[in-house]
Coordinates of C-alpha atoms (C1' of nucleotides) in Angstrom, one line a residue:
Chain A
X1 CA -5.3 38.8 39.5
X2 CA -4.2 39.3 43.0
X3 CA -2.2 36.4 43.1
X4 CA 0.8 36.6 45.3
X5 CA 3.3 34.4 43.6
X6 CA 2.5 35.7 40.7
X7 CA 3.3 39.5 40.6
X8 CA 6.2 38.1 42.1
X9 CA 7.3 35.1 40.0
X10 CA 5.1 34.2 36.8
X11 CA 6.1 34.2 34.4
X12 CA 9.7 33.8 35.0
X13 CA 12.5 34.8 33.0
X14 CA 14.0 33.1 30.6
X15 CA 17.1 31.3 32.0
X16 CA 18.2 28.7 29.1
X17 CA 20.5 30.3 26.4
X18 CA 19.1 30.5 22.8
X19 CA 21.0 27.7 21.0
X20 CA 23.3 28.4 18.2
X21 CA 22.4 26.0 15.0
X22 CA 25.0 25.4 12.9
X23 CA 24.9 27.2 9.4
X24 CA 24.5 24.5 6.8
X25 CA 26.3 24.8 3.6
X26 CA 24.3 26.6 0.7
X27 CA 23.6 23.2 -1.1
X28 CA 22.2 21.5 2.2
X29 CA 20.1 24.8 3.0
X30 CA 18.0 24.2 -0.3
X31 CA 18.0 20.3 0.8
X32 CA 16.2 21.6 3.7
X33 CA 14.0 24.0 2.6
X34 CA 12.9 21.3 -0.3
X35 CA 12.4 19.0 2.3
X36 CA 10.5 21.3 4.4
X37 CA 8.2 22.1 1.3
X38 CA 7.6 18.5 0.7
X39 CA 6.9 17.6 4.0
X40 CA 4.7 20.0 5.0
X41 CA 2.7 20.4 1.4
X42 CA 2.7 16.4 0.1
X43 CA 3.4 14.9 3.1
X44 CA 5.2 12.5 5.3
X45 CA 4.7 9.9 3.0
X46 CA 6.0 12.3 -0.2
X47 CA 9.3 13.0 1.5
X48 CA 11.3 11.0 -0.4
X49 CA 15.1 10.7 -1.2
X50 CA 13.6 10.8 -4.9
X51 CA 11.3 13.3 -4.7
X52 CA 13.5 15.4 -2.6
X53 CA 16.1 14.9 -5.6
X54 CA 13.1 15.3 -8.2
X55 CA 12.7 19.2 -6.6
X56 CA 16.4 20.1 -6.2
X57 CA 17.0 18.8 -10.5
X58 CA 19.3 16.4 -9.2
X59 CA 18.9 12.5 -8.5
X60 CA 18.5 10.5 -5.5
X61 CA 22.0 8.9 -5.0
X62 CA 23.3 12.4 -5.4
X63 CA 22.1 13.6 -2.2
X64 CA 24.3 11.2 -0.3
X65 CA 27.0 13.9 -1.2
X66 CA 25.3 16.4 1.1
X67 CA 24.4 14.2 3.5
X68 CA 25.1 11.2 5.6
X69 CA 21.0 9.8 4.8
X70 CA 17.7 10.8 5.7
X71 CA 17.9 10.5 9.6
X72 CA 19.9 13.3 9.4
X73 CA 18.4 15.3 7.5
X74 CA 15.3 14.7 9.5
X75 CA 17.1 15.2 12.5
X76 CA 18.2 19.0 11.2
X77 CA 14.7 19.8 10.2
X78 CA 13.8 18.7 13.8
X79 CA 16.7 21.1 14.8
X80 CA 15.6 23.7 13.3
X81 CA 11.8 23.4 14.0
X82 CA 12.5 23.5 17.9
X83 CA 14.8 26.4 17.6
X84 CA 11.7 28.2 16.1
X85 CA 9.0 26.9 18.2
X86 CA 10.9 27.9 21.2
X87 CA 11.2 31.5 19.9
X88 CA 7.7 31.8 19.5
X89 CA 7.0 30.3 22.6
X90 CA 9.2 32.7 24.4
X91 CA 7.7 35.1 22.9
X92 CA 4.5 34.5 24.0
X93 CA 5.7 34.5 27.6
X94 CA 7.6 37.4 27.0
X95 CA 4.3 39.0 26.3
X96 CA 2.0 38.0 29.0
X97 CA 1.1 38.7 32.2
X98 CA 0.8 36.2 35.2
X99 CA -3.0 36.0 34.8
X100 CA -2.7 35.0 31.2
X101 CA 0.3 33.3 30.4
X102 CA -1.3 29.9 30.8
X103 CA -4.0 30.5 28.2
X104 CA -2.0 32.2 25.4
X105 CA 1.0 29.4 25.8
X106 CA -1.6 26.6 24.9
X107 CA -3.2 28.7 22.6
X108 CA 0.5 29.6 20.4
X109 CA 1.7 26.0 20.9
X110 CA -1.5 24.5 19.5
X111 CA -1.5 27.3 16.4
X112 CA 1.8 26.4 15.8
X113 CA 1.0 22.7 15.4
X114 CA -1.6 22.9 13.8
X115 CA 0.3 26.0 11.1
X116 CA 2.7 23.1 9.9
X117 CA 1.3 19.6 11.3
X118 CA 3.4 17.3 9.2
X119 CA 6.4 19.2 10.1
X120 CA 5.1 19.0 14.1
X121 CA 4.4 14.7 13.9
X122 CA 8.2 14.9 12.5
X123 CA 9.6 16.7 15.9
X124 CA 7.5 14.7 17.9
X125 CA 6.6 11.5 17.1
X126 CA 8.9 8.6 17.8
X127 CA 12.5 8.4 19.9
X128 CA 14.1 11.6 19.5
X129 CA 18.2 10.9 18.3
X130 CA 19.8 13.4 20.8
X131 CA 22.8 13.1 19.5
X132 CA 21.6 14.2 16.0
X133 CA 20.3 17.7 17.9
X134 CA 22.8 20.6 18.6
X135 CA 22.5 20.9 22.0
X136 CA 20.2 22.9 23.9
X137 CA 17.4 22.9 21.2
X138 CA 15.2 20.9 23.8
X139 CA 15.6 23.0 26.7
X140 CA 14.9 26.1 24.6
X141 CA 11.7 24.3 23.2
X142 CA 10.8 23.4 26.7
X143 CA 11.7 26.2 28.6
X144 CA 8.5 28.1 28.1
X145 CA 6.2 25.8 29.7
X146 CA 8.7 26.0 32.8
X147 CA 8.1 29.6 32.7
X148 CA 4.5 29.6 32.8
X149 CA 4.5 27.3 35.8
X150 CA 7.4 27.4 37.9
X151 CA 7.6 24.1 39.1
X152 CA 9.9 21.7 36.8
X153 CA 7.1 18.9 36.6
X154 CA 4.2 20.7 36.5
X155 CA 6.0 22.1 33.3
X156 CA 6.6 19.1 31.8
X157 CA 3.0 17.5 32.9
X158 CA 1.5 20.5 30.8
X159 CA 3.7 20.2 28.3
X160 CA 3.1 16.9 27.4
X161 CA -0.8 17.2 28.0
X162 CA -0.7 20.2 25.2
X163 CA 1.3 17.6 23.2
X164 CA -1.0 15.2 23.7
X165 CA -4.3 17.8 23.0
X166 CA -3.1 19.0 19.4
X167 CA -1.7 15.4 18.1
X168 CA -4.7 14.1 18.8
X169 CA -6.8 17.2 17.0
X170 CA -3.7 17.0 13.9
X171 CA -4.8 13.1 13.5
X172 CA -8.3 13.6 13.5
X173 CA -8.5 11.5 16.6
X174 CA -11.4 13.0 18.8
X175 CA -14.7 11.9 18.1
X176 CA -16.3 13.9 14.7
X177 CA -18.1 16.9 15.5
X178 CA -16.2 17.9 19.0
X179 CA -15.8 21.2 19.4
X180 CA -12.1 21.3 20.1
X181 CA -12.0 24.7 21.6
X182 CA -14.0 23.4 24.2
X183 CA -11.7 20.8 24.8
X184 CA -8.6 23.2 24.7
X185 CA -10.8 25.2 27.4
X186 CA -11.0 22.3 29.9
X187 CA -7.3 21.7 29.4
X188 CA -6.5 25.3 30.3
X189 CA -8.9 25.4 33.3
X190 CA -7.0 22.1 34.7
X191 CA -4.0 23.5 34.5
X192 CA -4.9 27.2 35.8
X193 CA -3.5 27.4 39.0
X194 CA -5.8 26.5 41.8
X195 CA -5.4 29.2 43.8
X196 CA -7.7 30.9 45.9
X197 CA -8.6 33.2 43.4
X198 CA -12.0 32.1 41.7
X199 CA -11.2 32.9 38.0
X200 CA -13.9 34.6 35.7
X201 CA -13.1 34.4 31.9
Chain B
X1 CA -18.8 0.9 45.9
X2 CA -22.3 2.2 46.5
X3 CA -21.8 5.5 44.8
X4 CA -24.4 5.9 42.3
X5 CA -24.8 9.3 41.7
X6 CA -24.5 11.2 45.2
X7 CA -21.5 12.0 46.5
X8 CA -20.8 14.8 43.5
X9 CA -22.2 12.0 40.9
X10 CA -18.6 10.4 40.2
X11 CA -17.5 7.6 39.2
X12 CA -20.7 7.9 36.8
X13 CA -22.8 4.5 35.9
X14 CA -21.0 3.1 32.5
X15 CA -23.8 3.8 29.4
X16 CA -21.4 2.9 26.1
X17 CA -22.2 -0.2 25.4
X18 CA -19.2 -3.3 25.2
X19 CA -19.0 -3.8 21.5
X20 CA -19.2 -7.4 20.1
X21 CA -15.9 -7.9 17.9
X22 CA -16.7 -10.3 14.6
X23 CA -14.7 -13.5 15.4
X24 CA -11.7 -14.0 13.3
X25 CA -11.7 -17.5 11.3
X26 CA -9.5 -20.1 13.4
X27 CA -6.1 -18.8 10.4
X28 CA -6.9 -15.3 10.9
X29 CA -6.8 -15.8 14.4
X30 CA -3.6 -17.4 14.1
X31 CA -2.3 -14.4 12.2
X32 CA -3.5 -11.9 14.7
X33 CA -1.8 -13.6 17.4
X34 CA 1.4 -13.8 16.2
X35 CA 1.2 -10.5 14.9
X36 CA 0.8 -9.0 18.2
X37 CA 3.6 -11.1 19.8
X38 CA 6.1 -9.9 17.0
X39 CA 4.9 -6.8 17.7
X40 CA 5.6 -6.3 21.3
X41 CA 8.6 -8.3 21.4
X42 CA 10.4 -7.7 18.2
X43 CA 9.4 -4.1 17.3
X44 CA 7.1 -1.9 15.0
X45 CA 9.3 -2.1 12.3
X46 CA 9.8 -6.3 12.6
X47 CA 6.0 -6.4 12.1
X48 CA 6.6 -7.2 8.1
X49 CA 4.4 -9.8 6.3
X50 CA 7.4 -12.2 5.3
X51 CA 8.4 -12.2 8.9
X52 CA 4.6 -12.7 9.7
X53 CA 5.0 -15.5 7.2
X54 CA 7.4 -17.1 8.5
X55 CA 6.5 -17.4 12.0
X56 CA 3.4 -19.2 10.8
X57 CA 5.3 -21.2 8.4
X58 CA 3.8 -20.1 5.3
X59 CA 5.2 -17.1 2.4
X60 CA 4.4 -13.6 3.1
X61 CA 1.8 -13.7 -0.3
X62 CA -0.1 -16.5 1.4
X63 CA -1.1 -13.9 4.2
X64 CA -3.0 -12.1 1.5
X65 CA -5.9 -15.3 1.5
X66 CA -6.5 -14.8 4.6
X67 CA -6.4 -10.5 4.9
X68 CA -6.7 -7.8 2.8
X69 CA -3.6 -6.3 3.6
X70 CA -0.7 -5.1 6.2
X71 CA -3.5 -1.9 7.1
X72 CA -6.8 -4.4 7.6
X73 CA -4.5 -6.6 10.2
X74 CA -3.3 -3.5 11.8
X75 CA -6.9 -2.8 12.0
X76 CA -7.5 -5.8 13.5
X77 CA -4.9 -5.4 16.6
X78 CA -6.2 -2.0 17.3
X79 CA -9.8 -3.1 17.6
X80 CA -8.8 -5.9 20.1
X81 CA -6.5 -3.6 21.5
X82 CA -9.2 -0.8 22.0
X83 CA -12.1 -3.5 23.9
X84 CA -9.3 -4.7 26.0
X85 CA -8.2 -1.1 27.2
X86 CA -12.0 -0.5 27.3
X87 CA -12.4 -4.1 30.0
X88 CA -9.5 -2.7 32.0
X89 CA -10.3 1.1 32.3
X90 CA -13.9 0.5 33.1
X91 CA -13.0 -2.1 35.7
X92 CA -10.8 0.2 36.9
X93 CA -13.1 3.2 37.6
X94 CA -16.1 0.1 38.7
X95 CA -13.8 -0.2 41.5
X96 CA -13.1 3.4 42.0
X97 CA -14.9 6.1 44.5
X98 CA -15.0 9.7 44.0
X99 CA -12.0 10.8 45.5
X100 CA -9.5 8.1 44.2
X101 CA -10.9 7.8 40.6
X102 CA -9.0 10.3 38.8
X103 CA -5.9 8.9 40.2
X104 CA -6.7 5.3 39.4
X105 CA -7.7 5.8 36.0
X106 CA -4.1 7.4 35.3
X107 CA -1.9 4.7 36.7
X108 CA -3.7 2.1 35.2
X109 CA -3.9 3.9 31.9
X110 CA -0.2 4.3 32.3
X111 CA 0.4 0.8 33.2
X112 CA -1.3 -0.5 30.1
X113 CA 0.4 1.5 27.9
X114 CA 3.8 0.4 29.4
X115 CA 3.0 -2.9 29.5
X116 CA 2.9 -2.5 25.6
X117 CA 4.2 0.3 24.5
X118 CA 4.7 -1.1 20.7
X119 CA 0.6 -1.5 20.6
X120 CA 0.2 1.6 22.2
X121 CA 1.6 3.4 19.7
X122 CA 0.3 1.5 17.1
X123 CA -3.1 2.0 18.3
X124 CA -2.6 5.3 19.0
X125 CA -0.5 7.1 16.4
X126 CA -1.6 8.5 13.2
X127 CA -4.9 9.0 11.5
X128 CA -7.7 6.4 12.6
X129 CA -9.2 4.1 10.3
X130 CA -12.5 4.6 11.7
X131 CA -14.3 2.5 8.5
X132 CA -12.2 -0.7 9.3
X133 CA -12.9 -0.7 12.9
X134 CA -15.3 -1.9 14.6
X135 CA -18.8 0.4 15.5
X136 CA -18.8 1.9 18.9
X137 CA -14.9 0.2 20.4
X138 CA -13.4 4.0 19.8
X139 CA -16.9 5.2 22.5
X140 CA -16.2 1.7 24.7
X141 CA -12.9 2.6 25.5
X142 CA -13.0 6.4 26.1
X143 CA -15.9 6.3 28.5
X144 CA -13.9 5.8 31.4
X145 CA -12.7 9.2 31.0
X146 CA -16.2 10.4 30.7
X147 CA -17.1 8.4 34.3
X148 CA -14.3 9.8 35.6
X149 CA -15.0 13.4 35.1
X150 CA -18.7 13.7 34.2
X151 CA -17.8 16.8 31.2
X152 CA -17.7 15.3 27.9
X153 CA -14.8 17.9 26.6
X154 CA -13.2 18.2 30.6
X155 CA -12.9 14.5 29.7
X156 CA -11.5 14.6 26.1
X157 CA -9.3 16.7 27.5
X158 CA -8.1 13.9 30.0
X159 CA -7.5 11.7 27.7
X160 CA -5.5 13.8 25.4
X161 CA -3.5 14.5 28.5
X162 CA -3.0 11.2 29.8
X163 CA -2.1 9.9 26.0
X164 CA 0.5 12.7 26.0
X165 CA 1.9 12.1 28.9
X166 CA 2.4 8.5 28.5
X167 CA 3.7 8.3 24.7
X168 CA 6.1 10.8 25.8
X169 CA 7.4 9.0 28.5
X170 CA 7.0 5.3 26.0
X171 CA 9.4 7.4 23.6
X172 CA 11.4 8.2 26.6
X173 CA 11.2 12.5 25.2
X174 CA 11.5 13.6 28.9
X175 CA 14.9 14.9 29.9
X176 CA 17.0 12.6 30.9
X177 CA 16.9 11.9 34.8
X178 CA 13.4 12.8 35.0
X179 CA 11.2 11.3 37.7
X180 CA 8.3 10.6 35.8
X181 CA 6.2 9.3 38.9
X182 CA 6.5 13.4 39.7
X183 CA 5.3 14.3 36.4
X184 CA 1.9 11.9 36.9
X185 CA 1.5 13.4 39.9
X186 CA 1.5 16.7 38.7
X187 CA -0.6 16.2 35.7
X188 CA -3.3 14.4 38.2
X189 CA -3.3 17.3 40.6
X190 CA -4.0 19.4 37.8
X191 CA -6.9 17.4 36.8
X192 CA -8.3 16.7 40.0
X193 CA -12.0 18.2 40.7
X194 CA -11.4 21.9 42.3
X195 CA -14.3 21.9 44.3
X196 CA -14.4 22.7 47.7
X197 CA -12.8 19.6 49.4
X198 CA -9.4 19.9 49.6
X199 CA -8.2 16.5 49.8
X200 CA -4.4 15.4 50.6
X201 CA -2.9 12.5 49.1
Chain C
dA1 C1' -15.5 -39.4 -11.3
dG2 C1' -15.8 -34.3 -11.8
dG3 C1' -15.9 -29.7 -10.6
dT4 C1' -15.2 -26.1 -7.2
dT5 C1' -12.9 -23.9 -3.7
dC6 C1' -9.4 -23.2 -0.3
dA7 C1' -4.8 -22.3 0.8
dG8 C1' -0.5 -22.8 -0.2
dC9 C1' 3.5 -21.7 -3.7
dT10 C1' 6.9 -19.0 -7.0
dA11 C1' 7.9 -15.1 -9.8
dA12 C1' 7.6 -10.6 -10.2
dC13 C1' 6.7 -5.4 -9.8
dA14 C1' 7.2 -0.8 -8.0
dA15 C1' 9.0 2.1 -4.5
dC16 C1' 12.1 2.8 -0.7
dG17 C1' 17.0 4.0 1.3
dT18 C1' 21.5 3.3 0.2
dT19 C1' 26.3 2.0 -1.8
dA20 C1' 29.7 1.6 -5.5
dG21 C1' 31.9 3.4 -9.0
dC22 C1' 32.3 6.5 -13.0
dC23 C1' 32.7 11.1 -15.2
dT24 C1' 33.3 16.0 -15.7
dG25 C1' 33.8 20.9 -15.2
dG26 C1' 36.1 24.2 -13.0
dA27 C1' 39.2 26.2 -9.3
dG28 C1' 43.9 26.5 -7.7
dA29 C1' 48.6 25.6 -8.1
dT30 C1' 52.6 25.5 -10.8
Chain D
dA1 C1' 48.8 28.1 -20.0
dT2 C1' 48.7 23.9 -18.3
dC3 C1' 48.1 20.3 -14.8
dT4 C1' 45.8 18.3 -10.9
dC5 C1' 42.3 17.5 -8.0
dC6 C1' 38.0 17.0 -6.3
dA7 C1' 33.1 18.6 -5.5
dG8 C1' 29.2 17.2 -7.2
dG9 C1' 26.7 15.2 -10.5
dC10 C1' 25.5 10.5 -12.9
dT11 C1' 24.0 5.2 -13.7
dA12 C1' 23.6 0.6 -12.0
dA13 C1' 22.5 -2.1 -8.6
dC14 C1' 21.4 -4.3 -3.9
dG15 C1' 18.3 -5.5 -0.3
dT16 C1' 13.9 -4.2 1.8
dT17 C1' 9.1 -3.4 1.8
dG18 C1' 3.9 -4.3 0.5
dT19 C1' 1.4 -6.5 -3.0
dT20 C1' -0.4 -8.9 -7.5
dA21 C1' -0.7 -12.7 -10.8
dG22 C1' -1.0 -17.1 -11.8
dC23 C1' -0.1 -22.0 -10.8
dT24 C1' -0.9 -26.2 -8.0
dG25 C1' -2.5 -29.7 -5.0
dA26 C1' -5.7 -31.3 -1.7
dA27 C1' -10.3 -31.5 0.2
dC28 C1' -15.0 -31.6 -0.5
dC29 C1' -19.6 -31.8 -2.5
dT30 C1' -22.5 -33.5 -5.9

DNA sequence: AGGTTCAGCTAACAACGTTAGCCTGGAGAT
DNA sequence: ATCTCCAGGCTAACGTTGTTAGCTGAACCT
């Protein structure tokens, strides 16, 4: 753990502000949380403008007086759920030291994934509406992986090959009866700075 | 070129055998076909039986002599899809040597997938149907990843990364102004064998 | 000729998001 | 104490979606 650069620089601090959401008004707060339940507990398929209306004791139409439709309320569960994973995720970095930062970052980001999965497909699957997003959330999300490497595109190539690690393991993709901790392993190892230092452990 | 197993063992002789997909009846064929093209060039969400209908000239219900359903011809278009990424990948690491092979597999994966994104994701997104594909097409077109790195998981691992990468960059989830080419390049660095050459390039 | 099968058709159903328009209870203003 | 207004519910309905039921005509085989 002699590594130069990092005593020195890893991990970093954190330089991108924690973003302020909006409070929503009482009504659309129990909108969310319904739609959180549902989504996470029935779902994707279960999260319904009927169903949603079904769990609040109200009907469908009557959420359109809440809110503009159901890409935006999508949209402020995505808010909300990147706010949250980049807390834990900063926290996590907070936490460890330059030797392990690497390893307990993939480690949180994949229990977090796989803690709400349905919720996780929802922030990341498809075009993500920017505009719908306060501003900031992203970087926040994101910053953590920038802090584990220091270099803006390794950060984002690690980022994206987590992302790629746990929606694979959330859709049941790999082949049955891989042992996925082995496969988390070799994706930690890659990314483990090649340094002169021959790890152990 | 003549690398069969010496020079470190990689590329590594191809042992998954090229599975034989059922030929489609001439009118399922048909329906195949145009589903793809209204895939790619009209969108996931244009892919709808009417419009499937009509391109062919016949009502959406007629579709259902020919298929079983909107989820067997999806079926359909991810087998095909999976042999052809198979063709390309192993032809791509055929050509390859040792030191290039990582890096070759990567840009050609991510030149498939932007060459069609829409069947990208489609292939690639959500729970597989394993019992409506066809046997050993999901082994066919992973084992490049395997002859790439010689560890089954190191190459799991690869793949996961290189499918995050690229379906990030498909749902264009970078920030803004991002060189991606610098995000490929990071990601294969990260990948690349840590043995005792150091190679530049 | 007669029966069978293939491959089209229309009509219709349930579920989806969403809009239009009505009604009502209670808060705030006079 | 009464009036007004409107937030927040409601029903009805529209246009989509995938899909099923049942009819029909043509081709084909005996």
């Amino acid at each position: 753990m002699g590594t130069p650069q990092a005593l020195g620089g890893l991990p970093l601090a954190p330089v991108a502000p924690r973003p302020e959401l909006a409070p929503p008004s009482p009504r659309v707060g129990e909108i969310i949380t319904a739609a959180r339940e549902v989504l996470e507990q029935e779902g994707a398929a279960a999260l319904t403008m009927r169903r949603l209306g079904e769990l609040l004791g109200i009907r469908a139409p009557s959420l359109y007086k809440h809110l503009a439709g159901k890409t935006q309320l999508e949209a402020m569960l995505v808010d909300a759920a990147l706010v949250e994973t980049g807390d834990l995720l900063h926290g996590v970095v907070d936490r460890a030291d330059a030797a392990g930062v690497l390893g307990d970052l993939l480690a949180a980001y994949r229990a977090h994934a796989r803690a709400q999965p349905n919720l996780y497909r929802l922030v990341t699957a498809g075009p993500l509406r920017r505009d719908q997003l306060t501003a900031g959330v992203e970087d926040w999300a994101g910053e953590p992986f920038y802090r584990a490497t220091g270099e803006p595109y390794l950060a984002q190539a690690l980022w994206a090959a987590a992302h790629g690690t746990v929606i694979l393991e959330l859709d049941g993709r790999y082949p049955p009866g891989s042992d996925l901790d082995r496969t988390w392993a070799a994706l930690t190892a890659a990314f483990r700075r090649p340094v002169d230092d021959d790890r152990s452990g």
